[in-house]
Short mmCIF file of C-alpha atoms in Angstrom, two decimals:
data_model
loop_
_atom_site.label_atom_id
_atom_site.label_comp_id
_atom_site.label_asym_id
_atom_site.label_seq_id
_atom_site.Cartn_x
_atom_site.Cartn_y
_atom_site.Cartn_z
CA MET A 1 -4.20 -21.18 33.27
CA LYS A 2 -1.76 -19.20 31.90
CA ASN A 3 -1.25 -16.32 31.12
CA PHE A 4 0.72 -14.68 27.53
CA VAL A 5 2.52 -11.83 26.86
CA SER A 6 3.09 -10.24 23.81
CA SER A 7 4.81 -7.82 21.27
CA HIS A 8 4.01 -7.24 17.81
CA THR A 9 6.60 -3.45 16.98
CA TYR A 10 6.28 -2.25 13.55
CA HIS A 11 8.26 -0.34 11.17
CA HIS A 12 6.13 2.28 9.41
CA LEU A 13 7.79 4.38 6.25
CA ASN A 14 6.65 8.05 6.51
CA LEU A 15 5.60 9.80 3.55
CA ASP A 16 5.44 14.02 3.81
CA ALA A 17 3.67 15.59 0.88
CA ARG A 18 1.81 18.17 2.31
CA VAL A 19 4.51 20.76 0.70
CA LYS A 20 6.18 19.01 -2.93
CA PRO A 21 5.72 15.19 -4.03
CA ASN A 22 7.16 12.67 -1.79
CA ARG A 23 8.62 9.06 -3.86
CA ALA A 24 9.91 5.71 -1.85
CA ARG A 25 12.01 3.47 -3.03
CA VAL A 26 11.13 -0.01 -1.35
CA LYS A 27 12.08 -3.73 -2.26
CA LEU A 28 9.47 -6.61 -1.35
CA ASN A 29 11.85 -10.05 -0.48
CA ILE A 30 9.66 -12.46 -1.03
CA VAL A 31 11.51 -16.11 0.57
CA ASP A 32 8.59 -18.70 -0.13
CA LYS A 33 6.07 -17.04 -2.37
CA LYS A 34 3.39 -20.07 -0.91
CA ASP A 35 3.90 -18.64 2.68
CA PRO A 36 3.43 -14.81 3.13
CA ASP A 37 4.76 -15.21 6.66
CA THR A 38 8.33 -14.73 4.56
CA TRP A 39 7.54 -11.61 2.23
CA TYR A 40 8.68 -8.51 4.51
CA MET A 41 9.73 -5.15 2.46
CA THR A 42 12.64 -3.20 3.49
CA PHE A 43 13.64 0.65 2.62
CA SER A 44 17.16 1.41 2.95
CA LYS A 45 18.28 -2.05 4.98
CA ASN A 46 15.58 -1.23 7.52
CA LYS A 47 11.49 -3.45 7.83
CA VAL A 48 8.65 -1.09 6.86
CA ASP A 49 5.57 -2.68 7.61
CA ASN A 50 3.46 0.61 6.91
CA PHE A 51 3.58 3.36 5.22
CA VAL A 52 2.50 6.53 6.95
CA THR A 53 1.34 9.54 4.74
CA TYR A 54 1.31 13.31 4.95
CA ILE A 55 -0.82 14.76 2.30
CA GLN A 56 -3.06 17.78 1.60
CA ARG A 57 -6.59 18.56 0.67
CA GLY A 58 -7.14 19.95 -2.30
CA GLN A 59 -3.16 18.98 -3.78
CA GLU A 60 -3.73 16.89 -5.99
CA LYS A 61 -0.59 17.63 -7.57
CA LEU A 62 1.43 17.03 -4.35
CA THR A 63 1.37 12.81 -4.63
CA ALA A 64 3.14 10.44 -2.31
CA SER A 65 4.16 7.64 -4.60
CA ILE A 66 6.12 4.06 -3.98
CA TYR A 67 7.49 2.11 -6.08
CA VAL A 68 8.22 -1.35 -4.52
CA HIS A 69 10.65 -4.02 -5.93
CA VAL A 70 10.63 -7.28 -5.82
CA ARG A 71 13.47 -9.39 -4.99
CA GLY A 72 13.37 -13.51 -4.18
CA ASP A 73 14.47 -16.45 -6.26
CA ALA A 74 10.89 -17.35 -7.56
CA LYS A 75 10.31 -15.22 -10.71
CA LEU A 76 6.85 -13.07 -9.70
CA SER A 77 5.81 -10.82 -11.26
CA PHE A 78 2.53 -8.16 -10.20
CA ALA A 79 -0.95 -9.19 -11.39
CA LYS A 80 -2.98 -6.79 -13.58
CA SER A 81 -5.52 -4.98 -12.47
CA GLY A 82 -8.94 -8.17 -13.23
CA SER A 83 -5.75 -11.37 -12.22
CA ALA A 84 -7.21 -11.43 -8.23
CA SER A 85 -11.67 -10.55 -9.01
CA CYS A 86 -13.74 -8.36 -10.19
CA GLN A 87 -12.68 -6.42 -7.55
CA GLN A 88 -8.28 -5.85 -7.66
CA VAL A 89 -9.41 -2.77 -9.80
CA PHE A 90 -5.40 -2.08 -9.38
CA ASP A 91 -2.25 -3.15 -10.66
CA GLY A 92 -0.44 -5.47 -8.07
CA VAL A 93 -2.36 -4.54 -5.70
CA LEU A 94 -5.75 -5.34 -3.98
CA PHE A 95 -7.47 -3.67 -0.77
CA ALA A 96 -8.50 -5.05 1.89
CA ALA A 97 -11.93 -2.89 0.91
CA GLY A 98 -13.00 0.32 -0.55
CA ASN A 99 -11.40 -1.05 -4.20
CA GLU A 100 -14.10 0.43 -6.40
CA GLN A 101 -14.25 3.80 -4.27
CA MET A 102 -10.94 4.44 -4.29
CA GLN A 103 -11.04 4.14 -7.65
CA LYS A 104 -13.87 6.45 -8.72
CA LEU A 105 -12.52 9.15 -6.12
CA ASN A 106 -9.00 8.76 -7.69
CA ALA A 107 -7.23 7.81 -3.95
CA ILE A 108 -4.91 5.34 -5.38
CA GLU A 109 -3.22 5.21 -8.33
CA THR A 110 -1.10 2.21 -9.53
CA GLU A 111 1.24 1.22 -12.65
CA LEU A 112 2.80 -1.06 -13.89
CA GLU A 113 6.68 0.24 -14.37
CA GLY A 114 7.40 -3.30 -15.24
CA ASP A 115 7.51 -7.72 -13.82
CA ASP A 116 8.87 -6.62 -11.18
CA LEU A 117 8.65 -2.63 -10.92
CA LEU A 118 5.57 -1.47 -9.21
CA ARG A 119 4.18 2.09 -8.79
CA ILE A 120 1.35 2.88 -5.80
CA THR A 121 0.80 6.56 -5.71
CA ILE A 122 -1.59 8.65 -3.23
CA ILE A 123 -3.84 10.90 -3.82
CA PRO A 124 -5.84 13.66 -1.84
CA SER A 125 -8.53 13.25 -2.43
CA ASP A 126 -12.11 12.89 -1.04
CA PHE A 127 -11.57 9.27 -0.18
CA TRP A 128 -9.64 10.53 2.48
CA TYR A 129 -11.68 12.87 4.38
CA THR A 130 -14.57 10.16 4.27
CA ASN A 131 -15.03 7.32 7.19
CA SER A 132 -16.05 3.99 6.71
CA ARG A 133 -20.02 5.15 7.13
CA SER A 134 -19.47 7.04 4.00
CA GLN A 135 -19.59 10.49 6.79
CA ASN A 136 -17.31 13.51 6.20
CA ALA A 137 -14.23 12.50 8.40
CA HIS A 138 -13.63 16.93 8.65
CA TYR A 139 -9.88 16.19 9.52
CA ALA A 140 -10.11 13.04 10.66
CA GLY A 141 -7.13 10.10 8.81
CA ASN A 142 -8.36 7.09 7.01
CA LYS A 143 -5.95 3.88 6.71
CA VAL A 144 -6.17 0.93 4.37
CA GLY A 145 -4.83 -2.22 4.51
CA PHE A 146 -3.83 -3.39 1.00
CA ARG A 147 -2.85 -7.59 0.04
CA PHE A 148 0.23 -7.71 -3.08
CA VAL A 149 -0.84 -9.85 -5.98
CA MET A 150 2.25 -11.89 -7.65
CA ARG A 151 1.88 -14.13 -10.31
CA ASP A 152 4.22 -16.95 -11.24
CA ARG A 153 5.13 -17.96 -14.75
CA GLU A 154 1.85 -20.56 -14.61
CA ASP A 155 0.15 -17.94 -13.53
CA ASN A 156 -1.00 -19.37 -10.23
CA LEU A 157 -1.09 -16.11 -7.81
CA PHE A 158 -0.22 -15.19 -3.98
CA PHE A 159 -0.92 -12.40 -1.81
CA SER A 160 0.96 -10.81 0.47
CA HIS A 161 -0.45 -10.09 3.98
CA ASP A 162 -1.99 -7.05 4.49
CA PRO A 163 0.41 -3.55 4.89
CA MET A 164 -1.23 -0.38 5.43
CA ILE A 165 -1.69 3.23 4.32
CA ILE A 166 -2.56 5.16 6.58
CA LEU A 167 -3.68 9.02 6.26
CA PRO A 168 -2.99 10.08 10.43
CA ASP A 169 -5.82 12.92 11.27
CA TRP A 170 -5.43 15.62 9.21
CA GLU A 171 -4.30 19.42 9.72
CA PRO A 172 -6.75 22.15 8.93
CA ASN A 173 -5.59 23.48 6.06
#
Protein backbone atom coordinates (compact mmCIF):
# COMPACT_ATOMS: atom_id res chain seq x y z
CA MET A 1 0.00 0.00 0.00
CA LYS A 2 1.26 3.48 -0.85
CA ASN A 3 1.07 6.43 1.49
CA PHE A 4 0.31 9.84 0.04
CA VAL A 5 1.16 13.08 1.70
CA SER A 6 -0.45 16.32 0.70
CA SER A 7 -0.23 19.82 1.98
CA HIS A 8 -2.53 22.75 1.43
CA THR A 9 -1.82 26.37 2.16
CA TYR A 10 -4.78 28.63 2.65
CA HIS A 11 -4.54 32.38 2.28
CA HIS A 12 -6.81 34.41 4.53
CA LEU A 13 -7.74 38.05 4.09
CA ASN A 14 -8.15 39.58 7.56
CA LEU A 15 -10.79 42.25 8.06
CA ASP A 16 -10.80 43.95 11.47
CA ALA A 17 -13.93 46.01 12.16
CA ARG A 18 -13.74 46.12 15.96
CA VAL A 19 -12.78 49.80 16.09
CA LYS A 20 -13.97 51.20 12.76
CA PRO A 21 -15.77 49.79 9.70
CA ASN A 22 -13.44 47.93 7.38
CA ARG A 23 -13.67 47.20 3.66
CA ALA A 24 -11.59 45.43 1.09
CA ARG A 25 -11.74 45.06 -2.69
CA VAL A 26 -11.00 41.64 -4.15
CA LYS A 27 -11.04 40.36 -7.69
CA LEU A 28 -12.83 37.16 -8.60
CA ASN A 29 -10.81 35.80 -11.52
CA ILE A 30 -12.68 33.33 -13.70
CA VAL A 31 -10.56 31.50 -16.26
CA ASP A 32 -13.16 28.90 -17.34
CA LYS A 33 -16.73 29.53 -16.20
CA LYS A 34 -17.55 25.81 -16.38
CA ASP A 35 -14.58 24.76 -14.23
CA PRO A 36 -14.70 26.20 -10.68
CA ASP A 37 -11.17 24.87 -10.12
CA THR A 38 -9.97 27.74 -12.33
CA TRP A 39 -11.77 30.40 -10.26
CA TYR A 40 -9.68 32.28 -7.71
CA MET A 41 -9.77 35.52 -5.74
CA THR A 42 -6.97 38.04 -5.40
CA PHE A 43 -6.27 41.00 -3.15
CA SER A 44 -3.30 43.19 -4.16
CA LYS A 45 -2.06 40.41 -6.46
CA ASN A 46 -2.18 37.86 -3.61
CA LYS A 47 -4.46 34.85 -3.72
CA VAL A 48 -7.31 34.80 -1.18
CA ASP A 49 -9.09 31.61 -0.12
CA ASN A 50 -11.06 32.76 2.93
CA PHE A 51 -12.07 35.88 4.82
CA VAL A 52 -11.25 36.12 8.54
CA THR A 53 -13.42 38.82 10.04
CA TYR A 54 -13.20 40.47 13.44
CA ILE A 55 -16.35 42.28 14.55
CA GLN A 56 -17.69 43.21 17.97
CA ARG A 57 -21.04 42.13 19.35
CA GLY A 58 -23.46 45.00 19.84
CA GLN A 59 -21.65 47.29 17.38
CA GLU A 60 -23.97 46.99 14.37
CA LYS A 61 -22.43 50.05 12.71
CA LEU A 62 -18.95 48.50 12.74
CA THR A 63 -19.23 46.21 9.73
CA ALA A 64 -16.74 44.51 7.45
CA SER A 65 -17.44 44.80 3.72
CA ILE A 66 -15.94 42.83 0.86
CA TYR A 67 -16.29 44.31 -2.62
CA VAL A 68 -15.94 41.55 -5.22
CA HIS A 69 -15.19 42.53 -8.81
CA VAL A 70 -15.43 39.86 -11.54
CA ARG A 71 -12.59 39.47 -14.03
CA GLY A 72 -12.38 37.03 -16.88
CA ASP A 73 -13.02 36.42 -20.54
CA ALA A 74 -16.57 35.15 -20.08
CA LYS A 75 -19.14 37.91 -19.69
CA LEU A 76 -20.58 36.85 -16.36
CA SER A 77 -22.60 38.82 -13.85
CA PHE A 78 -23.63 38.08 -10.30
CA ALA A 79 -26.99 36.30 -10.10
CA LYS A 80 -29.78 38.02 -8.20
CA SER A 81 -31.29 36.37 -5.13
CA GLY A 82 -33.57 33.45 -5.93
CA SER A 83 -31.82 32.66 -9.21
CA ALA A 84 -30.17 29.43 -8.07
CA SER A 85 -32.92 28.24 -5.74
CA CYS A 86 -35.44 29.57 -3.27
CA GLN A 87 -32.69 29.15 -0.64
CA GLN A 88 -30.56 31.82 -2.32
CA VAL A 89 -31.79 34.81 -0.32
CA PHE A 90 -28.74 36.99 -1.04
CA ASP A 91 -27.61 38.51 -4.34
CA GLY A 92 -24.52 36.89 -5.85
CA VAL A 93 -23.93 34.25 -3.18
CA LEU A 94 -25.44 31.02 -1.87
CA PHE A 95 -24.36 30.00 1.61
CA ALA A 96 -23.76 26.34 2.41
CA ALA A 97 -26.28 26.55 5.26
CA GLY A 98 -28.27 29.08 7.22
CA ASN A 99 -29.29 31.42 4.38
CA GLU A 100 -32.68 32.30 5.87
CA GLN A 101 -31.31 32.35 9.43
CA MET A 102 -28.56 34.79 8.43
CA GLN A 103 -31.14 37.01 6.73
CA LYS A 104 -33.49 36.82 9.71
CA LEU A 105 -30.72 37.66 12.20
CA ASN A 106 -29.24 40.37 9.92
CA ALA A 107 -25.78 38.76 9.84
CA ILE A 108 -25.00 39.36 6.15
CA GLU A 109 -26.08 41.89 3.60
CA THR A 110 -25.29 41.82 -0.12
CA GLU A 111 -25.84 44.43 -2.77
CA LEU A 112 -25.22 44.36 -6.49
CA GLU A 113 -23.40 47.60 -7.23
CA GLY A 114 -23.13 46.66 -10.90
CA ASP A 115 -23.31 43.52 -13.00
CA ASP A 116 -19.71 42.71 -12.13
CA LEU A 117 -19.46 44.24 -8.65
CA LEU A 118 -20.91 42.72 -5.48
CA ARG A 119 -20.72 44.08 -1.93
CA ILE A 120 -20.86 41.52 0.90
CA THR A 121 -21.21 43.07 4.35
CA ILE A 122 -20.66 41.09 7.55
CA ILE A 123 -22.72 42.60 10.36
CA PRO A 124 -22.30 41.95 14.10
CA SER A 125 -25.29 39.73 14.83
CA ASP A 126 -26.49 37.01 17.18
CA PHE A 127 -25.97 34.61 14.26
CA TRP A 128 -22.23 34.74 14.81
CA TYR A 129 -22.76 33.85 18.50
CA THR A 130 -24.95 30.80 17.87
CA ASN A 131 -23.51 27.39 17.08
CA SER A 132 -25.11 24.92 14.67
CA ARG A 133 -27.29 23.46 17.43
CA SER A 134 -28.83 26.88 18.16
CA GLN A 135 -27.02 27.19 21.45
CA ASN A 136 -25.51 30.45 22.61
CA ALA A 137 -21.82 30.23 21.83
CA HIS A 138 -20.84 32.91 24.40
CA TYR A 139 -17.42 33.91 22.99
CA ALA A 140 -17.04 31.24 20.32
CA GLY A 141 -16.77 32.35 16.74
CA ASN A 142 -18.51 30.89 13.75
CA LYS A 143 -17.74 30.17 10.11
CA VAL A 144 -19.82 29.61 7.02
CA GLY A 145 -18.96 28.56 3.49
CA PHE A 146 -20.58 30.08 0.43
CA ARG A 147 -20.50 29.92 -3.34
CA PHE A 148 -20.50 32.79 -5.76
CA VAL A 149 -23.48 32.45 -8.10
CA MET A 150 -22.80 33.79 -11.59
CA ARG A 151 -25.03 34.13 -14.63
CA ASP A 152 -24.05 34.34 -18.29
CA ARG A 153 -25.95 36.18 -21.04
CA GLU A 154 -28.01 33.05 -21.80
CA ASP A 155 -29.13 32.84 -18.12
CA ASN A 156 -27.00 29.77 -17.39
CA LEU A 157 -25.80 29.63 -13.78
CA PHE A 158 -22.25 28.86 -12.64
CA PHE A 159 -20.95 28.31 -9.11
CA SER A 160 -17.56 28.76 -7.47
CA HIS A 161 -16.07 26.44 -4.88
CA ASP A 162 -16.67 27.28 -1.23
CA PRO A 163 -14.64 30.15 0.20
CA MET A 164 -15.37 30.76 3.88
CA ILE A 165 -16.22 33.69 6.08
CA ILE A 166 -14.58 32.89 9.40
CA LEU A 167 -15.16 34.70 12.66
CA PRO A 168 -12.56 33.49 15.16
CA ASP A 169 -13.25 33.04 18.84
CA TRP A 170 -14.78 36.18 20.23
CA GLU A 171 -13.09 38.41 22.73
CA PRO A 172 -15.18 39.59 25.70
CA ASN A 173 -16.71 43.05 25.22
